[in-house]
Amino acid sequence: MSFRSNVYSLFVLTGALLLSACSTSAPKPSSEPDTTLPPLTTLYDYQLIDSASGQPMSLQTLVEALKDVDVVFIGEFHGNQASHLLEAQLQAKLYQQRPNQVVSLEQFNRDQQVVLNRYLDGEIGEKTLIEDAPAWSNYAGSYRPIIEFAKQHFLPVIAANAPAQTVRCVGRQGQAYLAKLTEAERRQIAQQAFYSDPAYADKFAAFLAKSRHGQSEQSTTDPEHNPAYLAQLVRDNTMAESIFNALQHNPGAQVIHLNGAFHSDEFLGTASALKHLDPALKIAVISPVVVDDPQTPQFTQTDRAKGNAIYLIQAQPEDYVQAAKRRAAFKKMFDTADAKPCR
C-alpha cells in the first residue's frame, strides 16, 4: 500500500461515522411500527431508544439502568451537537447517581495528560490548554462542558488515546515502527497494542471497501499486512488500557468514556479490547443513529444491535458538495501529513 493510501485509510476511518452521517440512503423501515416517535426539531434534539425493547426511553430511565455499570461508552459523531448535548446531560445525571466518576476521552492523547492536568488544577487558562495540548478544533463547542463539569467537581479526566504521531507512523510503517520508539514513547501506548477481535477486523475491512467504492485493495485486515488497521488497533487498545488503569487507580468508580461511535458500536473496538483486559467488567454502550427523516424518526433492528441504548439524531450538513472543494480538502490533508515525517 502506498503512503498516501495509508494516510487516506486512516483519514477515512477517523471520519467514518461523520461521513456516513452525511450520506443519503433509502428510508429505514421502523423496527417498532406501532411506535410513533416525536420529530427531531433541532440539531440538538435526540431520542433515546432502549435496544432490548425497541421502545423510547427517558434520560432518567437510562441513567437508572446504568447504575451498576463499571464503564459507560458514549459513542458520538464528532461535531454533532446532539451527541455532545447528550454526553453533557448524561455525565451530570450519572454523577448525581454515582459521584465517584472518572471521565475518559478519545479527544485527548496520553502525551497531553500533563497539560490537561494543569488546566484541571487551575494552573493554566483554557486558551493555553487548547494551544498547548493541542485540543481538537471543536473543543469549545463540543467538549468544554465535559471538562468544565469535571473541573468543577474535582473529577479525574483521562487523556486516553494514543499519541497522534505514533498512530500516524504505525499507519505508514506497521508494527515495525514500535521498535523505533523510546522507552518513554512506548509507555504512551498499550502494552497489547495490536489485540484484535476478528469481528472488528471484518467490520474495518467492510467499511474500508465501501469507502473505496469497490476499488480493489492489496492489503487485508491482517495486522501484519494492513498498517491502517494496525493504527486503528493502537488507538483502541490504548484507550482500553487507559480505562482499565483508571479503574485500578479509582476503586469503585464509574468511568464514562467518550469516543467516535466506530470505536464502540456493536461492543467492538475499544469496548471489546477493554473486555479482553477484564472480562468481569460491566460495560454499557450508547450509540448514535442518524435518521433519514427528522420529522418521522425511524430505526432498524440492525441499529438496535449497536449498543444497550441508541439515540436518534439528525445528520450534520455535508462538509463539501462540490468535488473540487473535496479534492482540495484531501490535498491539504495529504500535505499536512507529508510535513510530519516518521523516524
Tab-separated table of C-alpha atoms in Angstrom:
chain	number	residue	atom	x	y	z
A	1	MET	CA	0.000	0.000	0.000
A	2	SER	CA	1.365	3.448	-0.885
A	3	PHE	CA	1.991	6.099	1.760
A	4	ARG	CA	-0.913	8.160	0.516
A	5	SER	CA	-3.193	5.111	0.571
A	6	ASN	CA	-2.228	4.584	4.200
A	7	VAL	CA	-2.987	8.208	5.055
A	8	TYR	CA	-6.255	8.002	3.165
A	9	SER	CA	-7.258	4.862	5.063
A	10	LEU	CA	-6.529	6.494	8.396
A	11	PHE	CA	-8.397	9.634	7.409
A	12	VAL	CA	-11.398	7.680	6.196
A	13	LEU	CA	-11.690	5.588	9.333
A	14	THR	CA	-11.238	8.554	11.670
A	15	GLY	CA	-14.124	10.270	9.950
A	16	ALA	CA	-16.112	7.101	9.324
A	17	LEU	CA	-19.314	7.859	11.114
A	18	LEU	CA	-19.180	11.545	10.297
A	19	LEU	CA	-19.090	10.707	6.605
A	20	SER	CA	-21.834	8.113	6.892
A	21	ALA	CA	-23.972	10.591	8.790
A	22	CYS	CA	-23.783	12.969	5.869
A	23	SER	CA	-24.602	10.355	3.239
A	24	THR	CA	-28.014	9.676	1.820
A	25	SER	CA	-29.742	6.310	1.883
A	26	ALA	CA	-33.125	4.724	1.408
A	27	PRO	CA	-35.607	5.339	4.246
A	28	LYS	CA	-35.176	2.914	7.123
A	29	PRO	CA	-38.107	0.686	7.995
A	30	SER	CA	-39.160	1.136	11.591
A	31	SER	CA	-38.323	-1.767	13.856
A	32	GLU	CA	-41.299	-0.826	16.007
A	33	PRO	CA	-44.077	0.148	13.557
A	34	ASP	CA	-46.579	0.765	16.346
A	35	THR	CA	-44.313	3.345	17.983
A	36	THR	CA	-44.641	6.901	16.725
A	37	LEU	CA	-41.657	8.988	17.740
A	38	PRO	CA	-41.712	12.769	18.086
A	39	PRO	CA	-39.860	14.726	15.391
A	40	LEU	CA	-36.277	15.836	15.878
A	41	THR	CA	-36.929	19.541	15.535
A	42	THR	CA	-33.441	20.977	16.031
A	43	LEU	CA	-29.898	19.707	15.550
A	44	TYR	CA	-29.624	19.444	19.348
A	45	ASP	CA	-32.566	17.032	19.632
A	46	TYR	CA	-32.094	13.333	20.286
A	47	GLN	CA	-34.434	10.431	21.031
A	48	LEU	CA	-33.222	7.615	23.260
A	49	ILE	CA	-34.297	4.056	22.426
A	50	ASP	CA	-33.960	1.012	24.673
A	51	SER	CA	-32.273	-1.504	22.388
A	52	ALA	CA	-33.720	-4.521	24.179
A	53	SER	CA	-37.358	-3.468	23.796
A	54	GLY	CA	-37.138	-1.076	20.868
A	55	GLN	CA	-39.152	1.439	22.862
A	56	PRO	CA	-38.385	5.117	23.611
A	57	MET	CA	-36.800	5.782	26.961
A	58	SER	CA	-36.156	8.898	29.022
A	59	LEU	CA	-32.718	10.089	30.037
A	60	GLN	CA	-33.551	9.345	33.668
A	61	THR	CA	-34.567	5.775	32.797
A	62	LEU	CA	-31.244	5.284	31.020
A	63	VAL	CA	-29.339	6.709	33.986
A	64	GLU	CA	-31.059	4.305	36.374
A	65	ALA	CA	-30.279	1.382	34.070
A	66	LEU	CA	-26.584	2.339	34.185
A	67	LYS	CA	-26.359	2.481	37.982
A	68	ASP	CA	-24.224	-0.657	38.414
A	69	VAL	CA	-22.225	-0.381	35.195
A	70	ASP	CA	-18.453	-0.015	35.511
A	71	VAL	CA	-17.796	1.681	32.177
A	72	VAL	CA	-20.257	3.629	30.043
A	73	PHE	CA	-19.178	4.110	26.437
A	74	ILE	CA	-20.920	7.074	24.833
A	75	GLY	CA	-20.431	6.868	21.089
A	76	GLU	CA	-20.601	10.121	19.178
A	77	PHE	CA	-20.400	11.628	15.738
A	78	HIS	CA	-17.633	14.184	16.219
A	79	GLY	CA	-19.063	17.681	15.984
A	80	ASN	CA	-22.708	16.601	16.078
A	81	GLN	CA	-24.248	18.837	18.710
A	82	ALA	CA	-26.952	16.335	19.637
A	83	SER	CA	-24.207	13.874	20.579
A	84	HIS	CA	-22.442	16.467	22.693
A	85	LEU	CA	-25.635	17.599	24.416
A	86	LEU	CA	-26.451	14.017	25.382
A	87	GLU	CA	-22.913	13.495	26.681
A	88	ALA	CA	-23.076	16.547	28.917
A	89	GLN	CA	-26.529	15.754	30.258
A	90	LEU	CA	-25.713	12.092	30.841
A	91	GLN	CA	-22.449	12.951	32.599
A	92	ALA	CA	-24.241	15.229	35.067
A	93	LYS	CA	-27.036	12.779	35.851
A	94	LEU	CA	-24.669	9.835	36.242
A	95	TYR	CA	-22.631	11.936	38.657
A	96	GLN	CA	-25.727	12.636	40.758
A	97	GLN	CA	-26.301	8.895	40.955
A	98	ARG	CA	-22.659	7.862	41.478
A	99	PRO	CA	-20.350	10.777	42.387
A	100	ASN	CA	-17.279	8.554	42.206
A	101	GLN	CA	-16.894	9.284	38.497
A	102	VAL	CA	-13.930	9.257	36.129
A	103	VAL	CA	-14.062	10.840	32.678
A	104	SER	CA	-12.104	9.209	29.856
A	105	LEU	CA	-11.712	10.839	26.454
A	106	GLU	CA	-10.635	9.796	22.995
A	107	GLN	CA	-10.237	13.510	22.295
A	108	PHE	CA	-7.036	13.820	24.355
A	109	ASN	CA	-3.936	11.662	23.966
A	110	ARG	CA	-1.755	10.239	26.719
A	111	ASP	CA	1.081	12.611	25.903
A	112	GLN	CA	-1.321	15.510	26.558
A	113	GLN	CA	-2.225	14.388	30.090
A	114	VAL	CA	0.190	16.792	31.804
A	115	VAL	CA	-1.280	19.809	30.020
A	116	LEU	CA	-4.820	18.622	30.734
A	117	ASN	CA	-3.986	18.139	34.426
A	118	ARG	CA	-2.528	21.636	34.620
A	119	TYR	CA	-5.793	23.044	33.324
A	120	LEU	CA	-7.892	20.968	35.721
A	121	ASP	CA	-5.680	22.175	38.586
A	122	GLY	CA	-6.200	25.815	37.589
A	123	GLU	CA	-2.569	26.422	36.617
A	124	ILE	CA	-3.335	27.479	33.039
A	125	GLY	CA	-6.276	29.025	31.185
A	126	GLU	CA	-8.453	27.482	28.518
A	127	LYS	CA	-6.667	29.113	25.603
A	128	THR	CA	-3.392	27.664	26.837
A	129	LEU	CA	-4.980	24.224	27.113
A	130	ILE	CA	-6.311	24.457	23.564
A	131	GLU	CA	-2.995	25.673	22.170
A	132	ASP	CA	-0.561	23.566	24.203
A	133	ALA	CA	-2.350	20.209	24.165
A	134	PRO	CA	-3.385	20.938	21.381
A	135	ALA	CA	-7.109	20.291	21.757
A	136	TRP	CA	-9.399	19.374	18.890
A	137	SER	CA	-10.623	22.299	16.778
A	138	ASN	CA	-14.201	21.812	18.040
A	139	TYR	CA	-13.171	21.720	21.710
A	140	ALA	CA	-15.025	24.846	22.842
A	141	GLY	CA	-18.321	23.915	21.246
A	142	SER	CA	-18.217	20.177	21.938
A	143	TYR	CA	-16.035	19.161	24.901
A	144	ARG	CA	-15.838	22.265	27.063
A	145	PRO	CA	-18.978	21.248	29.046
A	146	ILE	CA	-17.479	17.827	29.861
A	147	ILE	CA	-14.148	19.234	31.014
A	148	GLU	CA	-15.712	22.089	32.978
A	149	PHE	CA	-18.099	19.757	34.816
A	150	ALA	CA	-15.156	17.547	35.762
A	151	LYS	CA	-13.114	20.561	36.837
A	152	GLN	CA	-15.922	21.971	38.987
A	153	HIS	CA	-16.457	18.619	40.718
A	154	PHE	CA	-12.756	17.653	41.028
A	155	LEU	CA	-13.161	14.563	38.846
A	156	PRO	CA	-10.230	12.762	37.222
A	157	VAL	CA	-10.084	13.172	33.451
A	158	ILE	CA	-8.102	10.602	31.495
A	159	ALA	CA	-6.396	11.532	28.234
A	160	ALA	CA	-6.992	8.040	26.919
A	161	ASN	CA	-5.889	7.962	23.297
A	162	ALA	CA	-2.529	7.071	21.776
A	163	PRO	CA	-0.222	9.920	20.695
A	164	ALA	CA	-1.104	11.124	17.204
A	165	GLN	CA	2.457	10.824	15.888
A	166	THR	CA	2.727	7.174	16.919
A	167	VAL	CA	-0.635	6.349	15.355
A	168	ARG	CA	0.329	8.182	12.185
A	169	CYS	CA	3.648	6.363	11.837
A	170	VAL	CA	2.228	2.932	12.622
A	171	GLY	CA	-0.219	3.696	9.824
A	172	ARG	CA	2.736	4.169	7.487
A	173	GLN	CA	5.233	1.564	8.690
A	174	GLY	CA	3.186	-1.044	10.541
A	175	GLN	CA	4.311	-2.924	13.632
A	176	ALA	CA	7.962	-2.300	12.853
A	177	TYR	CA	7.604	1.313	13.912
A	178	LEU	CA	7.270	0.329	17.576
A	179	ALA	CA	10.925	-0.754	17.598
A	180	LYS	CA	11.866	2.865	16.902
A	181	LEU	CA	10.073	4.248	19.947
A	182	THR	CA	11.962	5.300	23.041
A	183	GLU	CA	11.053	3.625	26.317
A	184	ALA	CA	9.041	6.691	27.333
A	185	GLU	CA	7.210	6.755	23.989
A	186	ARG	CA	6.430	3.050	24.215
A	187	ARG	CA	4.740	3.614	27.585
A	188	GLN	CA	2.386	6.071	25.884
A	189	ILE	CA	0.617	3.242	24.050
A	190	ALA	CA	-0.938	-0.019	25.224
A	191	GLN	CA	1.249	-2.980	26.098
A	192	GLN	CA	-1.018	-5.146	23.927
A	193	ALA	CA	-1.135	-2.574	21.156
A	194	PHE	CA	-2.401	-4.899	18.436
A	195	TYR	CA	-5.036	-7.051	20.120
A	196	SER	CA	-7.773	-7.612	17.549
A	197	ASP	CA	-11.286	-9.003	17.696
A	198	PRO	CA	-11.946	-10.883	14.412
A	199	ALA	CA	-15.393	-9.307	14.145
A	200	TYR	CA	-13.810	-5.860	14.355
A	201	ALA	CA	-11.318	-6.753	11.629
A	202	ASP	CA	-14.212	-7.797	9.406
A	203	LYS	CA	-16.062	-4.574	10.159
A	204	PHE	CA	-12.991	-2.485	9.338
A	205	ALA	CA	-12.463	-4.320	6.055
A	206	ALA	CA	-16.103	-3.891	5.065
A	207	PHE	CA	-16.065	-0.187	5.791
A	208	LEU	CA	-12.771	0.385	4.015
A	209	ALA	CA	-14.037	-1.473	0.941
A	210	LYS	CA	-17.210	0.600	0.932
A	211	SER	CA	-15.282	3.844	1.329
A	212	ARG	CA	-13.226	2.971	-1.732
A	213	HIS	CA	-16.408	2.338	-3.711
A	214	GLY	CA	-15.448	-1.225	-4.538
A	215	GLN	CA	-11.899	-0.497	-5.711
A	216	SER	CA	-9.540	-3.405	-5.149
A	217	GLU	CA	-7.072	-3.144	-2.302
A	218	GLN	CA	-3.910	-5.216	-1.970
A	219	SER	CA	-3.731	-5.153	1.826
A	220	THR	CA	-6.026	-7.003	4.201
A	221	THR	CA	-7.233	-6.508	7.742
A	222	ASP	CA	-4.480	-8.849	8.949
A	223	PRO	CA	-2.419	-6.648	11.322
A	224	GLU	CA	0.776	-7.804	9.644
A	225	HIS	CA	-0.388	-6.554	6.263
A	226	ASN	CA	-2.645	-3.579	6.870
A	227	PRO	CA	-0.897	-0.659	8.582
A	228	ALA	CA	-4.107	1.369	8.588
A	229	TYR	CA	-5.845	-1.311	10.638
A	230	LEU	CA	-2.806	-1.518	12.925
A	231	ALA	CA	-3.067	2.197	13.580
A	232	GLN	CA	-6.720	1.779	14.485
A	233	LEU	CA	-5.834	-1.025	16.894
A	234	VAL	CA	-3.225	1.160	18.591
A	235	ARG	CA	-5.944	3.715	19.300
A	236	ASP	CA	-8.483	1.185	20.548
A	237	ASN	CA	-6.120	-0.804	22.741
A	238	THR	CA	-4.524	2.295	24.222
A	239	MET	CA	-7.918	3.743	25.129
A	240	ALA	CA	-8.976	0.403	26.613
A	241	GLU	CA	-5.805	0.149	28.706
A	242	SER	CA	-6.218	3.762	29.851
A	243	ILE	CA	-9.731	2.974	31.100
A	244	PHE	CA	-8.505	-0.222	32.760
A	245	ASN	CA	-5.726	1.674	34.547
A	246	ALA	CA	-8.158	4.374	35.654
A	247	LEU	CA	-10.347	1.744	37.294
A	248	GLN	CA	-7.327	0.303	39.099
A	249	HIS	CA	-6.428	3.728	40.488
A	250	ASN	CA	-10.018	4.673	41.356
A	251	PRO	CA	-11.657	1.667	43.048
A	252	GLY	CA	-15.427	1.634	42.796
A	253	ALA	CA	-15.538	4.448	40.250
A	254	GLN	CA	-17.789	4.580	37.235
A	255	VAL	CA	-15.927	5.569	34.081
A	256	ILE	CA	-17.705	7.413	31.300
A	257	HIS	CA	-15.725	7.226	28.084
A	258	LEU	CA	-16.370	9.402	25.039
A	259	ASN	CA	-15.301	8.193	21.611
A	260	GLY	CA	-16.313	8.175	17.990
A	261	ALA	CA	-19.058	5.601	17.551
A	262	PHE	CA	-16.889	3.343	15.367
A	263	HIS	CA	-14.737	2.639	18.419
A	264	SER	CA	-17.617	1.103	20.413
A	265	ASP	CA	-20.541	0.230	18.115
A	266	GLU	CA	-21.644	-3.414	18.421
A	267	PHE	CA	-19.437	-3.601	21.558
A	268	LEU	CA	-16.354	-3.854	19.330
A	269	GLY	CA	-13.189	-1.766	19.097
A	270	THR	CA	-12.272	-0.149	22.400
A	271	ALA	CA	-15.156	-1.836	24.204
A	272	SER	CA	-14.006	-5.282	23.054
A	273	ALA	CA	-10.375	-4.521	23.917
A	274	LEU	CA	-11.388	-3.472	27.426
A	275	LYS	CA	-13.431	-6.639	27.899
A	276	HIS	CA	-10.349	-8.578	26.810
A	277	LEU	CA	-8.356	-6.925	29.614
A	278	ASP	CA	-11.016	-7.629	32.250
A	279	PRO	CA	-13.895	-9.936	31.266
A	280	ALA	CA	-15.625	-9.279	34.607
A	281	LEU	CA	-16.253	-5.607	33.882
A	282	LYS	CA	-19.829	-4.445	33.372
A	283	ILE	CA	-19.791	-2.406	30.193
A	284	ALA	CA	-22.611	-0.459	28.548
A	285	VAL	CA	-22.586	1.118	25.094
A	286	ILE	CA	-24.705	4.070	23.986
A	287	SER	CA	-24.640	4.593	20.216
A	288	PRO	CA	-25.906	7.273	17.812
A	289	VAL	CA	-28.102	6.541	14.815
A	290	VAL	CA	-28.726	9.136	12.107
A	291	VAL	CA	-32.307	9.199	10.850
A	292	ASP	CA	-33.300	9.794	7.240
A	293	ASP	CA	-36.331	11.939	8.039
A	294	PRO	CA	-36.190	14.058	11.214
A	295	GLN	CA	-39.953	14.550	11.075
A	296	THR	CA	-40.644	10.814	11.310
A	297	PRO	CA	-37.584	9.266	13.008
A	298	GLN	CA	-37.158	5.543	12.426
A	299	PHE	CA	-34.575	2.889	13.181
A	300	THR	CA	-33.880	-0.742	12.357
A	301	GLN	CA	-33.129	-3.968	14.158
A	302	THR	CA	-29.529	-3.584	12.984
A	303	ASP	CA	-29.379	-0.149	14.597
A	304	ARG	CA	-30.528	-1.643	17.904
A	305	ALA	CA	-27.541	-4.023	17.871
A	306	LYS	CA	-25.135	-1.098	18.120
A	307	GLY	CA	-25.465	-0.771	21.906
A	308	ASN	CA	-27.543	-1.204	25.029
A	309	ALA	CA	-29.277	2.002	24.011
A	310	ILE	CA	-29.247	4.038	20.830
A	311	TYR	CA	-30.076	7.678	20.323
A	312	LEU	CA	-31.603	9.024	17.146
A	313	ILE	CA	-30.209	12.277	15.772
A	314	GLN	CA	-30.204	14.376	12.643
A	315	ALA	CA	-27.384	14.283	10.127
A	316	GLN	CA	-24.861	17.076	10.062
A	317	PRO	CA	-24.557	19.315	6.992
A	318	GLU	CA	-22.212	17.972	4.328
A	319	ASP	CA	-18.715	19.418	4.556
A	320	TYR	CA	-18.347	19.707	0.792
A	321	VAL	CA	-20.816	19.348	-2.048
A	322	GLN	CA	-18.508	20.358	-4.897
A	323	ALA	CA	-15.962	17.751	-5.982
A	324	ALA	CA	-13.271	20.401	-6.432
A	325	LYS	CA	-13.674	21.533	-2.839
A	326	ARG	CA	-13.486	17.950	-1.623
A	327	ARG	CA	-10.296	17.315	-3.617
A	328	ALA	CA	-8.739	20.466	-2.202
A	329	ALA	CA	-9.529	19.311	1.324
A	330	PHE	CA	-7.906	15.935	0.686
A	331	LYS	CA	-4.839	17.608	-0.806
A	332	LYS	CA	-4.481	19.796	2.266
A	333	MET	CA	-4.765	16.711	4.466
A	334	PHE	CA	-2.082	14.894	2.460
A	335	ASP	CA	0.234	17.902	2.528
A	336	THR	CA	-0.151	18.218	6.296
A	337	ALA	CA	0.676	14.527	6.739
A	338	ASP	CA	3.704	14.800	4.445
A	339	ALA	CA	5.059	17.579	6.660
A	340	LYS	CA	5.184	15.216	9.671
A	341	PRO	CA	7.833	12.604	8.855
A	342	CYS	CA	8.456	9.425	10.846
A	343	ARG	CA	11.757	8.072	12.021
